[in-house]
Coordinates of C-alpha atoms and ligand atoms in Angstrom, one line a residue:
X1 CA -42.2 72.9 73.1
X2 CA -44.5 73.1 70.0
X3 CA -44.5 70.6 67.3
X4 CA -43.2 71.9 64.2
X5 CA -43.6 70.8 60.4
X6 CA -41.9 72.5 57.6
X7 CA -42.8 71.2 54.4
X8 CA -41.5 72.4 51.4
X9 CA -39.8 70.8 48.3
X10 CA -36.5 68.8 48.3
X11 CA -35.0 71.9 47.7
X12 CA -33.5 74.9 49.7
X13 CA -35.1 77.7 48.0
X14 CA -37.6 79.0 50.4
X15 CA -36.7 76.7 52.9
X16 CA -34.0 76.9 53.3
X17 CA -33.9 80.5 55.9
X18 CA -36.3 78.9 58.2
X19 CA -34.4 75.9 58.4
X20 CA -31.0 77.9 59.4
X21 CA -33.4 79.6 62.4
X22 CA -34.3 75.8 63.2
X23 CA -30.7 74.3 63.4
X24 CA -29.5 77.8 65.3
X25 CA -32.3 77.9 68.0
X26 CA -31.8 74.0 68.5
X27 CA -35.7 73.2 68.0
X28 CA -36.5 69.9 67.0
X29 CA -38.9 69.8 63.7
X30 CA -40.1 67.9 60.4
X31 CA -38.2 68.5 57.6
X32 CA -41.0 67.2 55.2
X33 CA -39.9 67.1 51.3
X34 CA -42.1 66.7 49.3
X35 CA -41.6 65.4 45.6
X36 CA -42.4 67.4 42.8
X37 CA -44.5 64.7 41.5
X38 CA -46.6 64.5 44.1
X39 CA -47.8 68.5 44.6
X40 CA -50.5 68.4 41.9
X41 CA -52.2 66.1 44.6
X42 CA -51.0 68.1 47.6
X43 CA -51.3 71.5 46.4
X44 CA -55.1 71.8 47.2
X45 CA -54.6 70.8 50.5
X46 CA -52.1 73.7 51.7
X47 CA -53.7 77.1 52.4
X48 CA -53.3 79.4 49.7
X49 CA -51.5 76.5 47.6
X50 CA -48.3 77.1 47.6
X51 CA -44.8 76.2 49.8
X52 CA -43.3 76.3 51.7
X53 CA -45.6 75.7 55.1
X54 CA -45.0 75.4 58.5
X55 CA -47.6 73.9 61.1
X56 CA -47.3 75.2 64.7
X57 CA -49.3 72.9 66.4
X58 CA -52.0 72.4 64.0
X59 CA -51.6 75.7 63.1
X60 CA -50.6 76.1 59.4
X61 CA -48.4 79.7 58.8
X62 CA -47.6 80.3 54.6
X63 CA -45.4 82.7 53.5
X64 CA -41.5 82.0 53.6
X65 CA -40.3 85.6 54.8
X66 CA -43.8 85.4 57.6
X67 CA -42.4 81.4 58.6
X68 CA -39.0 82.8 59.2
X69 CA -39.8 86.0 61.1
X70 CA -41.6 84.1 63.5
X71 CA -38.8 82.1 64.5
X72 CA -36.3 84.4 64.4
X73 CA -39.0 86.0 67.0
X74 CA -39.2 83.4 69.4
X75 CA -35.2 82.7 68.8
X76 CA -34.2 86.0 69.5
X77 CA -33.0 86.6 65.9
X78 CA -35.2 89.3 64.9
X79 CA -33.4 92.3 66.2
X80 CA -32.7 93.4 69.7
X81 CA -35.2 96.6 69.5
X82 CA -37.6 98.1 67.2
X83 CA -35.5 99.8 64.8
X84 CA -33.4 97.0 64.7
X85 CA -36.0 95.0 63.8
X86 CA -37.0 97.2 61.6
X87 CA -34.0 97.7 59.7
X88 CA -33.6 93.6 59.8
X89 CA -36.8 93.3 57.9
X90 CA -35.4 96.2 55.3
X91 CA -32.5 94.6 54.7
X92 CA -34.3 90.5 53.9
X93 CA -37.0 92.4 51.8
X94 CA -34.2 94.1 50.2
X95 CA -32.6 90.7 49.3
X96 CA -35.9 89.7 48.5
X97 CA -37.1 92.1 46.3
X98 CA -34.4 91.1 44.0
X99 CA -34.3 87.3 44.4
X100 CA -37.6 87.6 42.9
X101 CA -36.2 89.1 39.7
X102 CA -35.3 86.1 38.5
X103 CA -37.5 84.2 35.9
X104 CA -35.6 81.0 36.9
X105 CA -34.5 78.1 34.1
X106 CA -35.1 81.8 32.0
X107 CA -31.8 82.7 30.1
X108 CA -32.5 86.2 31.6
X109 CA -30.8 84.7 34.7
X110 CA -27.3 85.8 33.8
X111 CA -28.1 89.2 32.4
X112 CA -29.5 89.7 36.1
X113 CA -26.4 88.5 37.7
X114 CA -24.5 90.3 35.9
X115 CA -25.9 93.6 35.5
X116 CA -28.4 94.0 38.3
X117 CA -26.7 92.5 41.3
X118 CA -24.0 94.7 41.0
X119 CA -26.2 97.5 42.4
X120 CA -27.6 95.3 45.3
X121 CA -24.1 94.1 46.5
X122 CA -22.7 97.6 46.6
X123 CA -25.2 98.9 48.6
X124 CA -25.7 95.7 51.1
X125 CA -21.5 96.3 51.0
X126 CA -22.1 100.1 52.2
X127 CA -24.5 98.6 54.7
X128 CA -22.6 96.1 56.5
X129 CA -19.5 98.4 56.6
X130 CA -17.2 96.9 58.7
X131 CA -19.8 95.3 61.3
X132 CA -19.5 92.0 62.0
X133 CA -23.4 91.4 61.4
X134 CA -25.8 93.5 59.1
X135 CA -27.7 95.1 62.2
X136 CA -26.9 95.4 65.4
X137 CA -24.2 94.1 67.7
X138 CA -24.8 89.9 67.0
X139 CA -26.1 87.7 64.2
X140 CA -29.5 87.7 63.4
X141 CA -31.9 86.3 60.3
X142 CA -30.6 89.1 58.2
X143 CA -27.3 87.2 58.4
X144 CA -29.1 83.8 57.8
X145 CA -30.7 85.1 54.8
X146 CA -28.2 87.1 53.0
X147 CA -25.8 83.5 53.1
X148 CA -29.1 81.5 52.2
X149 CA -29.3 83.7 49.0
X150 CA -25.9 84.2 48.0
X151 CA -25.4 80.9 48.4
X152 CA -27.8 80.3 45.5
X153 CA -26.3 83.3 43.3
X154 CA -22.9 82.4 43.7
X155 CA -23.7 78.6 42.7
X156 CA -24.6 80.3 39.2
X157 CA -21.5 82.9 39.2
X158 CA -19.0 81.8 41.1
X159 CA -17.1 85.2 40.7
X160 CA -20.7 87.2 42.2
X161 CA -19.3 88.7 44.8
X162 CA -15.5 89.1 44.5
X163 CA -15.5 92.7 44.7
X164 CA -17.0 92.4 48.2
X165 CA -15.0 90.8 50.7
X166 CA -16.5 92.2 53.8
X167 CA -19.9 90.5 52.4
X168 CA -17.8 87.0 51.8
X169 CA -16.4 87.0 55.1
X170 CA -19.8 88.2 56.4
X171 CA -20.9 84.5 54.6
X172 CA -18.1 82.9 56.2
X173 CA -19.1 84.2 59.8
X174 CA -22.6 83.0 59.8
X175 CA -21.4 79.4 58.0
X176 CA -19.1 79.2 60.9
X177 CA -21.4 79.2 64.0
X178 CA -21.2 75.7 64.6
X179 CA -25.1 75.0 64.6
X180 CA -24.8 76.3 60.7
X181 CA -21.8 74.4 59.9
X182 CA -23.4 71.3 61.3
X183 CA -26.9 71.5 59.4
X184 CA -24.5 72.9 56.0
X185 CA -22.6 69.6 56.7
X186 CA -25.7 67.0 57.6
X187 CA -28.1 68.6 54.9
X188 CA -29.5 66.9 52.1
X189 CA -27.4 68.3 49.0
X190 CA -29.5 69.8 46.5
X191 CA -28.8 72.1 42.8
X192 CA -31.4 74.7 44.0
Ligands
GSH1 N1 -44.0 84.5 48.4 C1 -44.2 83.1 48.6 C2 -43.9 82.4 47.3 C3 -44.2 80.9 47.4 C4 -44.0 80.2 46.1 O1 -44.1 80.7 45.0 N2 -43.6 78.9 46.3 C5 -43.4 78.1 45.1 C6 -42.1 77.2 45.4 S1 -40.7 78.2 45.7 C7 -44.6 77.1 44.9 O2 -45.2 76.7 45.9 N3 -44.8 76.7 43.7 C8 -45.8 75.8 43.3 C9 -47.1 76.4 42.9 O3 -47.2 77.6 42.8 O4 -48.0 75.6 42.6 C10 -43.2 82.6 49.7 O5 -42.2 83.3 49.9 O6 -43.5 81.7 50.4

């Protein structure tokens, strides 16, 4: 088994998805936080200079969405053929694409919220359907990462997604597999 080290801040942000794919696939890792305080001095050490990281056995990977599709890979969370996979990568860069609209502490954020997720959770609603799981036939990262995300939204607008139960219940589902409920339960509780 490979050592792993995830370092990131003591946030979930970016984190956060790769940690889900750790506490599903059972793989023991460092959780490394690091404080905000100390990155000035870190910083220069990380390739590319920014977090979150993961080593693989001395091997340092950067680049969130790259961390997590790795492990979903070797967890078997990635998508059970090509197009699956495929449409699993659509849908996080989907959710991505618009997680990076935000200009965060910016007063921007609600206008956002409120007049640009609207189009996002309609079509992720037209999406899902009435699957159980965004793509294919059982959970994989897509799941992970539309609950890692909404999680986020919905702690700034409770009301978010309201119109969209089939995408609450779809949160439910994945923070019910009992690996997620336990690291949800057991992790460090954090704003962001
Ligand atoms: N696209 C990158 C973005 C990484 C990124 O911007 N990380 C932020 C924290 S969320 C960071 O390291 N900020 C500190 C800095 O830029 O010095 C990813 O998804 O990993």
């Amino acid at each position: 088994m490979p050592q792993y080290k995830l370092t990131y801040f003591n946030l979930r942000g970016r984190a956060e998805i790769s940690r889900y794919l750790f506490a599903y696939s059972g793989k023991k890792y460092e959780d490394h936080r690091i404080e905000a305080a100390d990155w000035p001095k870190i910083k220069p050490t990380i390739p590319f200079g920014k977090l979150p990281v993961l080593e693989v056995d001395g091997v340092t990977i950067h680049q969130s969405l790259a961390i997590a599709r790795y492990l979903a890979r070797e967890s078997g969370l990635a998508g059970q053929t090509p197009v699956e996979q495929a449409l699993v990568d659509a849908i996080v860069d989907t959710i991505a694409d618009f997680m990076t609209l935000f200009p965060w502490g910016n007063r921007a954020f609600d206008d956002i919220l409120t007049n640009k997720a609207p189009e996002l959770l309609k079509d992720l609603n037209t999406f899902l359907g009435d699957k159980n799981w965004l793509v294919g036939k059982s959970v994989t990262w897509a799941d992970f990462y539309w609950d890692v995300c909404s999680t986020t939204l919905l702690s700034h607008k409770a009301d978010l997604v309201d119109n969209y139960p089939r995408l609450l219940a779809l949160k439910d589902r994945v923070q019910a597999l009992p690996a997620i409920a336990a690291w949800i339960q057991k992790r460090p509780k954090t704003a962001l």
